[in-house]
PDB file of C-alpha atoms in Angstrom:
ATOM      1  CA  UNK A 116      46.769   5.854 -55.103  1.00 74.00           C
ATOM      2  CA  UNK A 117      46.049   2.636 -53.290  1.00 80.00           C
ATOM      3  CA  UNK A 118      44.753   2.460 -49.727  1.00 88.00           C
ATOM      4  CA  UNK A 119      43.407  -0.159 -47.334  1.00 94.00           C
ATOM      5  CA  UNK A 120      40.904   0.150 -44.508  1.00 96.00           C
ATOM      6  CA  UNK A 121      40.360  -2.572 -41.959  1.00 97.00           C
ATOM      7  CA  UNK A 122      37.093  -2.141 -40.117  1.00 94.00           C
ATOM      8  CA  UNK A 123      37.507  -2.915 -36.443  1.00 92.00           C
ATOM      9  CA  UNK A 124      40.872  -2.698 -34.767  1.00 94.00           C
ATOM     10  CA  UNK A 125      39.840  -5.407 -32.334  1.00 96.00           C
ATOM     11  CA  UNK A 126      37.585  -8.411 -32.920  1.00 97.00           C
ATOM     12  CA  UNK A 127      36.646 -10.932 -30.251  1.00 98.00           C
ATOM     13  CA  UNK A 128      35.035 -14.303 -30.964  1.00 97.00           C
ATOM     14  CA  UNK A 129      34.388 -17.466 -29.023  1.00 97.00           C
ATOM     15  CA  UNK A 130      36.274 -20.630 -29.835  1.00 97.00           C
ATOM     16  CA  UNK A 131      34.383 -22.466 -32.564  1.00 97.00           C
ATOM     17  CA  UNK A 132      32.603 -19.341 -33.811  1.00 98.00           C
ATOM     18  CA  UNK A 133      32.873 -17.761 -37.241  1.00 98.00           C
ATOM     19  CA  UNK A 134      35.750 -15.368 -37.776  1.00 98.00           C
ATOM     20  CA  UNK A 135      35.133 -12.371 -40.041  1.00 98.00           C
ATOM     21  CA  UNK A 136      37.783  -9.698 -40.478  1.00 98.00           C
ATOM     22  CA  UNK A 137      36.861  -6.869 -42.812  1.00 98.00           C
ATOM     23  CA  UNK A 138      39.062  -5.218 -45.385  1.00 97.00           C
ATOM     24  CA  UNK A 139      38.161  -2.597 -47.971  1.00 96.00           C
ATOM     25  CA  UNK A 140      40.585  -1.228 -50.496  1.00 94.00           C
ATOM     26  CA  UNK A 141      40.920   1.627 -52.900  1.00 90.00           C
ATOM     27  CA  UNK A 142      42.920   1.090 -56.049  1.00 82.00           C
ATOM     28  CA  UNK A 143      43.234   2.861 -59.384  1.00 75.00           C
ATOM     29  CA  UNK A 144      44.581  -0.288 -61.002  1.00 75.00           C
ATOM     30  CA  UNK A 145      43.511  -3.941 -60.765  1.00 78.00           C
ATOM     31  CA  UNK A 146      44.249  -4.770 -57.152  1.00 84.00           C
ATOM     32  CA  UNK A 147      46.486  -7.506 -55.885  1.00 89.00           C
ATOM     33  CA  UNK A 148      45.460  -8.255 -52.328  1.00 93.00           C
ATOM     34  CA  UNK A 149      47.034 -10.044 -49.392  1.00 95.00           C
ATOM     35  CA  UNK A 150      46.241 -11.080 -45.852  1.00 97.00           C
ATOM     36  CA  UNK A 151      49.105 -11.514 -43.403  1.00 97.00           C
ATOM     37  CA  UNK A 152      49.056 -12.801 -39.826  1.00 97.00           C
ATOM     38  CA  UNK A 153      51.471 -11.747 -37.106  1.00 96.00           C
ATOM     39  CA  UNK A 154      51.940 -13.578 -33.826  1.00 94.00           C
ATOM     40  CA  UNK A 155      53.550 -11.779 -30.872  1.00 91.00           C
ATOM     41  CA  UNK A 156      57.210 -10.944 -31.403  1.00 88.00           C
ATOM     42  CA  UNK A 157      57.270 -12.517 -34.843  1.00 92.00           C
ATOM     43  CA  UNK A 158      57.318 -11.381 -38.439  1.00 93.00           C
ATOM     44  CA  UNK A 159      54.369 -11.362 -40.804  1.00 95.00           C
ATOM     45  CA  UNK A 160      53.284 -14.618 -42.396  1.00 95.00           C
ATOM     46  CA  UNK A 161      51.274 -14.760 -45.599  1.00 95.00           C
ATOM     47  CA  UNK A 162      47.824 -16.271 -45.077  1.00 97.00           C
ATOM     48  CA  UNK A 163      46.509 -15.920 -48.610  1.00 96.00           C
ATOM     49  CA  UNK A 164      46.562 -13.718 -51.684  1.00 94.00           C
ATOM     50  CA  UNK A 165      44.410 -12.694 -54.614  1.00 93.00           C
ATOM     51  CA  UNK A 166      46.117 -11.830 -57.885  1.00 88.00           C
ATOM     52  CA  UNK A 167      43.943 -13.031 -60.755  1.00 85.00           C
ATOM     53  CA  UNK A 168      41.432 -15.797 -61.424  1.00 87.00           C
ATOM     54  CA  UNK A 169      39.100 -17.283 -58.855  1.00 90.00           C
ATOM     55  CA  UNK A 170      37.755 -14.637 -56.517  1.00 91.00           C
ATOM     56  CA  UNK A 171      37.425 -16.999 -53.562  1.00 96.00           C
ATOM     57  CA  UNK A 172      40.902 -17.826 -52.356  1.00 97.00           C
ATOM     58  CA  UNK A 173      41.851 -20.351 -49.739  1.00 97.00           C
ATOM     59  CA  UNK A 174      44.809 -19.962 -47.481  1.00 96.00           C
ATOM     60  CA  UNK A 175      46.585 -21.646 -44.644  1.00 95.00           C
ATOM     61  CA  UNK A 176      45.050 -22.612 -41.307  1.00 94.00           C
ATOM     62  CA  UNK A 177      41.517 -22.852 -42.745  1.00 96.00           C
ATOM     63  CA  UNK A 178      41.218 -19.183 -43.708  1.00 98.00           C
ATOM     64  CA  UNK A 179      39.694 -17.945 -46.918  1.00 97.00           C
ATOM     65  CA  UNK A 180      38.846 -14.587 -48.461  1.00 98.00           C
ATOM     66  CA  UNK A 181      36.648 -13.425 -51.281  1.00 96.00           C
ATOM     67  CA  UNK A 182      37.540 -10.625 -53.651  1.00 95.00           C
ATOM     68  CA  UNK A 183      34.450  -8.564 -54.426  1.00 94.00           C
ATOM     69  CA  UNK A 184      35.222  -5.900 -56.977  1.00 91.00           C
ATOM     70  CA  UNK A 185      31.791  -4.267 -56.780  1.00 92.00           C
ATOM     71  CA  UNK A 186      32.201  -3.793 -53.039  1.00 93.00           C
ATOM     72  CA  UNK A 187      35.970  -3.145 -53.139  1.00 93.00           C
ATOM     73  CA  UNK A 188      36.294  -5.671 -50.364  1.00 95.00           C
ATOM     74  CA  UNK A 189      38.519  -8.592 -49.451  1.00 97.00           C
ATOM     75  CA  UNK A 190      37.136  -9.898 -46.166  1.00 98.00           C
ATOM     76  CA  UNK A 191      38.870 -12.746 -44.348  1.00 98.00           C
ATOM     77  CA  UNK A 192      36.821 -15.592 -42.896  1.00 98.00           C
ATOM     78  CA  UNK A 193      37.236 -18.842 -41.039  1.00 98.00           C
ATOM     79  CA  UNK A 194      34.251 -21.052 -40.188  1.00 97.00           C
ATOM     80  CA  UNK A 195      35.437 -22.082 -36.740  1.00 97.00           C
ATOM     81  CA  UNK A 196      37.899 -20.122 -34.618  1.00 97.00           C
ATOM     82  CA  UNK A 197      40.646 -21.873 -32.737  1.00 97.00           C
ATOM     83  CA  UNK A 198      42.565 -20.518 -29.773  1.00 97.00           C
ATOM     84  CA  UNK A 199      45.731 -20.545 -31.898  1.00 96.00           C
ATOM     85  CA  UNK A 200      44.143 -18.023 -34.290  1.00 97.00           C
ATOM     86  CA  UNK A 201      44.573 -15.231 -31.749  1.00 97.00           C
ATOM     87  CA  UNK A 202      46.960 -12.805 -33.469  1.00 97.00           C
ATOM     88  CA  UNK A 203      47.202  -9.551 -35.412  1.00 97.00           C
ATOM     89  CA  UNK A 204      45.919  -9.631 -38.983  1.00 98.00           C
ATOM     90  CA  UNK A 205      46.931  -7.220 -41.720  1.00 97.00           C
ATOM     91  CA  UNK A 206      45.281  -6.700 -45.078  1.00 97.00           C
ATOM     92  CA  UNK A 207      47.495  -5.254 -47.815  1.00 94.00           C
ATOM     93  CA  UNK A 208      47.252  -4.152 -51.430  1.00 90.00           C
ATOM     94  CA  UNK A 209      50.082  -4.042 -53.916  1.00 84.00           C
ATOM     95  CA  UNK A 210      51.115  -0.538 -54.850  1.00 71.00           C
ATOM     96  CA  UNK A 211      51.043  -0.141 -58.603  1.00 60.00           C
ATOM     97  CA  UNK A 212      49.196  -3.320 -59.460  1.00 53.00           C
ATOM     98  CA  UNK A 213      51.328  -5.651 -61.513  1.00 50.00           C
ATOM     99  CA  UNK A 214      53.992  -3.073 -62.307  1.00 52.00           C
ATOM    100  CA  UNK A 215      55.911  -4.206 -59.259  1.00 54.00           C
ATOM    101  CA  UNK A 216      56.878  -0.809 -57.929  1.00 61.00           C
ATOM    102  CA  UNK A 217      58.000  -2.657 -54.857  1.00 65.00           C
ATOM    103  CA  UNK A 218      55.550  -1.686 -52.168  1.00 83.00           C
ATOM    104  CA  UNK A 219      52.629  -3.039 -50.221  1.00 88.00           C
ATOM    105  CA  UNK A 220      50.083  -0.714 -48.657  1.00 89.00           C
ATOM    106  CA  UNK A 221      48.991  -2.127 -45.292  1.00 93.00           C
ATOM    107  CA  UNK A 222      45.797  -1.629 -43.374  1.00 95.00           C
ATOM    108  CA  UNK A 223      45.947  -0.634 -39.735  1.00 95.00           C
ATOM    109  CA  UNK A 224      45.594  -4.199 -38.528  1.00 96.00           C
ATOM    110  CA  UNK A 225      42.952  -6.116 -36.601  1.00 97.00           C
ATOM    111  CA  UNK A 226      43.664  -7.905 -33.357  1.00 97.00           C
ATOM    112  CA  UNK A 227      41.735 -11.153 -33.131  1.00 97.00           C
ATOM    113  CA  UNK A 228      40.948 -12.395 -29.648  1.00 97.00           C
ATOM    114  CA  UNK A 229      39.565 -15.923 -29.240  1.00 97.00           C
ATOM    115  CA  UNK A 230      37.746 -16.670 -26.010  1.00 97.00           C
ATOM    116  CA  UNK A 231      37.482 -20.197 -24.635  1.00 95.00           C
TER     117      UNK A 231
ATOM    118  CA  UNK B 181      64.183 -24.231 -46.340  1.00 70.00           C
ATOM    119  CA  UNK B 182      64.479 -20.906 -48.124  1.00 68.00           C
ATOM    120  CA  UNK B 183      63.973 -18.100 -45.682  1.00 94.00           C
ATOM    121  CA  UNK B 184      64.617 -14.603 -44.415  1.00 96.00           C
ATOM    122  CA  UNK B 185      66.887 -14.439 -41.382  1.00 96.00           C
ATOM    123  CA  UNK B 186      67.332 -11.523 -39.031  1.00 96.00           C
ATOM    124  CA  UNK B 187      70.049 -11.119 -36.450  1.00 92.00           C
ATOM    125  CA  UNK B 188      69.959 -10.501 -33.641  1.00 94.00           C
ATOM    126  CA  UNK B 189      66.357 -11.202 -32.592  1.00 95.00           C
ATOM    127  CA  UNK B 190      66.712  -8.850 -29.647  1.00 96.00           C
ATOM    128  CA  UNK B 191      69.051  -5.865 -29.505  1.00 97.00           C
ATOM    129  CA  UNK B 192      69.605  -3.493 -26.622  1.00 97.00           C
ATOM    130  CA  UNK B 193      71.507  -0.279 -27.210  1.00 95.00           C
ATOM    131  CA  UNK B 194      72.098   2.952 -25.389  1.00 96.00           C
ATOM    132  CA  UNK B 195      70.728   6.309 -26.351  1.00 96.00           C
ATOM    133  CA  UNK B 196      72.941   7.719 -29.096  1.00 96.00           C
ATOM    134  CA  UNK B 197      75.035   4.578 -29.576  1.00 97.00           C
ATOM    135  CA  UNK B 198      75.091   3.385 -33.212  1.00 96.00           C
ATOM    136  CA  UNK B 199      73.534   0.026 -33.903  1.00 97.00           C
ATOM    137  CA  UNK B 200      73.369  -2.246 -36.942  1.00 97.00           C
ATOM    138  CA  UNK B 201      70.681  -4.796 -37.649  1.00 97.00           C
ATOM    139  CA  UNK B 202      71.270  -7.596 -40.108  1.00 97.00           C
ATOM    140  CA  UNK B 203      69.071  -9.391 -42.624  1.00 97.00           C
ATOM    141  CA  UNK B 204      69.948 -12.229 -44.949  1.00 97.00           C
ATOM    142  CA  UNK B 205      67.891 -14.265 -47.387  1.00 97.00           C
ATOM    143  CA  UNK B 206      68.236 -17.570 -49.174  1.00 95.00           C
ATOM    144  CA  UNK B 207      65.321 -16.897 -51.534  1.00 93.00           C
ATOM    145  CA  UNK B 208      67.449 -15.071 -54.118  1.00 92.00           C
ATOM    146  CA  UNK B 209      64.839 -12.318 -54.282  1.00 92.00           C
ATOM    147  CA  UNK B 210      65.905  -9.086 -55.877  1.00 90.00           C
ATOM    148  CA  UNK B 211      63.902  -6.744 -53.639  1.00 92.00           C
ATOM    149  CA  UNK B 212      64.647  -6.255 -49.928  1.00 94.00           C
ATOM    150  CA  UNK B 213      62.760  -4.038 -47.497  1.00 95.00           C
ATOM    151  CA  UNK B 214      63.173  -2.601 -44.037  1.00 97.00           C
ATOM    152  CA  UNK B 215      60.129  -1.793 -41.943  1.00 96.00           C
ATOM    153  CA  UNK B 216      59.725  -0.239 -38.517  1.00 97.00           C
ATOM    154  CA  UNK B 217      56.799  -1.497 -36.475  1.00 96.00           C
ATOM    155  CA  UNK B 218      55.678   0.016 -33.197  1.00 94.00           C
ATOM    156  CA  UNK B 219      53.253  -1.578 -30.816  1.00 90.00           C
ATOM    157  CA  UNK B 220      49.764  -2.183 -32.240  1.00 87.00           C
ATOM    158  CA  UNK B 221      50.623  -0.477 -35.511  1.00 92.00           C
ATOM    159  CA  UNK B 222      51.092  -1.592 -39.078  1.00 93.00           C
ATOM    160  CA  UNK B 223      54.639  -1.935 -40.379  1.00 94.00           C
ATOM    161  CA  UNK B 224      56.013   1.347 -41.679  1.00 94.00           C
ATOM    162  CA  UNK B 225      58.279   1.117 -44.705  1.00 94.00           C
ATOM    163  CA  UNK B 226      61.628   2.832 -44.175  1.00 96.00           C
ATOM    164  CA  UNK B 227      63.309   1.974 -47.486  1.00 92.00           C
ATOM    165  CA  UNK B 228      63.791  -0.774 -49.990  1.00 92.00           C
ATOM    166  CA  UNK B 229      66.330  -1.987 -52.492  1.00 93.00           C
ATOM    167  CA  UNK B 230      65.240  -3.011 -55.966  1.00 89.00           C
ATOM    168  CA  UNK B 231      68.381  -4.931 -56.893  1.00 90.00           C
ATOM    169  CA  UNK B 232      71.059  -2.313 -56.165  1.00 91.00           C
ATOM    170  CA  UNK B 233      68.736   0.650 -56.510  1.00 90.00           C
ATOM    171  CA  UNK B 234      68.041   2.253 -53.141  1.00 92.00           C
ATOM    172  CA  UNK B 235      64.581   3.727 -52.548  1.00 90.00           C
ATOM    173  CA  UNK B 236      64.132   5.873 -49.470  1.00 91.00           C
ATOM    174  CA  UNK B 237      60.692   6.767 -48.144  1.00 91.00           C
ATOM    175  CA  UNK B 238      60.186  10.523 -47.929  1.00 91.00           C
ATOM    176  CA  UNK B 239      59.507  10.497 -44.203  1.00 93.00           C
ATOM    177  CA  UNK B 240      62.351   8.180 -43.162  1.00 96.00           C
ATOM    178  CA  UNK B 241      64.636  10.093 -40.772  1.00 95.00           C
ATOM    179  CA  UNK B 242      68.247  10.675 -41.818  1.00 94.00           C
ATOM    180  CA  UNK B 243      69.230   8.759 -38.700  1.00 95.00           C
ATOM    181  CA  UNK B 244      68.362   5.567 -40.572  1.00 97.00           C
ATOM    182  CA  UNK B 245      70.674   4.251 -43.256  1.00 96.00           C
ATOM    183  CA  UNK B 246      70.896   0.999 -45.163  1.00 97.00           C
ATOM    184  CA  UNK B 247      73.463  -1.025 -47.035  1.00 96.00           C
ATOM    185  CA  UNK B 248      73.065  -3.938 -49.395  1.00 96.00           C
ATOM    186  CA  UNK B 249      76.501  -5.342 -50.200  1.00 96.00           C
ATOM    187  CA  UNK B 250      75.115  -8.259 -52.228  1.00 95.00           C
ATOM    188  CA  UNK B 251      71.853  -9.977 -53.160  1.00 94.00           C
ATOM    189  CA  UNK B 252      71.672 -11.964 -49.943  1.00 96.00           C
ATOM    190  CA  UNK B 253      72.421  -9.383 -47.271  1.00 97.00           C
ATOM    191  CA  UNK B 254      70.960  -6.085 -46.203  1.00 97.00           C
ATOM    192  CA  UNK B 255      71.789  -3.987 -43.152  1.00 97.00           C
ATOM    193  CA  UNK B 256      69.942  -1.305 -41.238  1.00 97.00           C
ATOM    194  CA  UNK B 257      72.148   1.244 -39.500  1.00 97.00           C
ATOM    195  CA  UNK B 258      70.735   3.567 -36.881  1.00 97.00           C
ATOM    196  CA  UNK B 259      73.363   6.223 -36.371  1.00 97.00           C
ATOM    197  CA  UNK B 260      72.145   7.785 -33.134  1.00 96.00           C
ATOM    198  CA  UNK B 261      69.212   5.865 -31.683  1.00 97.00           C
ATOM    199  CA  UNK B 262      66.704   7.833 -29.676  1.00 96.00           C
ATOM    200  CA  UNK B 263      64.089   6.519 -27.295  1.00 96.00           C
ATOM    201  CA  UNK B 264      61.522   6.884 -30.073  1.00 95.00           C
ATOM    202  CA  UNK B 265      63.402   4.404 -32.237  1.00 97.00           C
ATOM    203  CA  UNK B 266      62.595   1.528 -29.931  1.00 97.00           C
ATOM    204  CA  UNK B 267      60.499  -0.785 -32.074  1.00 97.00           C
ATOM    205  CA  UNK B 268      60.383  -4.062 -33.962  1.00 96.00           C
ATOM    206  CA  UNK B 269      62.378  -3.898 -37.194  1.00 97.00           C
ATOM    207  CA  UNK B 270      61.228  -6.207 -39.930  1.00 96.00           C
ATOM    208  CA  UNK B 271      63.108  -7.245 -43.028  1.00 97.00           C
ATOM    209  CA  UNK B 272      61.212  -8.576 -46.029  1.00 96.00           C
ATOM    210  CA  UNK B 273      61.957  -9.720 -49.555  1.00 95.00           C
ATOM    211  CA  UNK B 274      60.028 -10.057 -52.771  1.00 91.00           C
ATOM    212  CA  UNK B 275      60.655 -11.353 -56.249  1.00 87.00           C
ATOM    213  CA  UNK B 276      60.292  -9.257 -59.362  1.00 80.00           C
ATOM    214  CA  UNK B 277      56.987  -9.955 -61.054  1.00 73.00           C
ATOM    215  CA  UNK B 278      55.339 -11.464 -57.970  1.00 73.00           C
ATOM    216  CA  UNK B 279      52.799  -8.675 -57.427  1.00 70.00           C
ATOM    217  CA  UNK B 280      54.920  -7.477 -54.509  1.00 77.00           C
ATOM    218  CA  UNK B 281      54.167 -10.556 -52.402  1.00 86.00           C
ATOM    219  CA  UNK B 282      56.583 -10.135 -49.530  1.00 92.00           C
ATOM    220  CA  UNK B 283      58.305 -12.688 -47.322  1.00 94.00           C
ATOM    221  CA  UNK B 284      59.142 -11.488 -43.846  1.00 96.00           C
ATOM    222  CA  UNK B 285      61.862 -12.343 -41.394  1.00 96.00           C
ATOM    223  CA  UNK B 286      61.125 -12.854 -37.691  1.00 95.00           C
ATOM    224  CA  UNK B 287      62.131  -9.304 -36.800  1.00 96.00           C
ATOM    225  CA  UNK B 288      64.587  -7.671 -34.425  1.00 97.00           C
ATOM    226  CA  UNK B 289      63.194  -6.103 -31.270  1.00 96.00           C
ATOM    227  CA  UNK B 290      65.261  -2.978 -30.518  1.00 97.00           C
ATOM    228  CA  UNK B 291      65.341  -1.531 -27.016  1.00 97.00           C
ATOM    229  CA  UNK B 292      66.963   1.856 -26.416  1.00 97.00           C
ATOM    230  CA  UNK B 293      68.057   2.628 -22.861  1.00 95.00           C
TER     231      UNK B 293
END
C-alpha cells in the first residue's frame, strides 16, 4: 500500500531564503507523485508532478522537486521564498501506480510561513 | 477556461437540517471525488465516481450520500448534519489514464449551527 510522510508540519523561512519541504513516500509500484498548494479558504492547486522521465521536475511559481528513488523522496524546493508562497503544501502519491484506481494518498501537509 | 465549480462557496445550515452541496465540471473528466477537509488536516476522501460507478470509502458515515446525474455534475448530500460535519468540502476531478492527477474546485465551507 502507498503512503506519504511529510516531515515538519510547519516550516518558517525568511523572504528570499531557500524553501525546502520534505516528502517521503512508500509505494509497492512505480510511484506517481504530486505536490499541491492550498491557500486559505481555497481548493488545492497542482504545483508539479512526477510520472515518468526526468527526475527533476519544474512547476509553477518557481518551485521544483526531485524524485529520488533510492531515498524514496520527493522534496519540494524553491531558491528564494516570496511572501505570496505562504500556504499549506500537500505531497501526494497515486494509489495503484498507473492502474488509475482513482485515488491519491495525501501527506499530512506542511504549513509554510514566510517572514519579512 | 475549463474548471471545477462548487456552489455555494459558503453554506450555513442548522443541526439536523439536510444540506446539498453542488459540484460541476467543464473538463469532461470521468472521475469525480468528494473530500472533507477539517482545519489543518489533509483532505479526507469520502467517495468517488468512476464514470457511473460509485465508490464509497469504508469509513464514510452513512449520513453522507452522493449523486452523479451526468458527467458534469455531482452532489454531496448530508442528511442530518452534526456539529462535527462542519468543514471544507472539496470536489475534484481526474481523467482516466492521467495517473490520478486531480483538479480541485474552490471548496464549500460548511458551518453547522
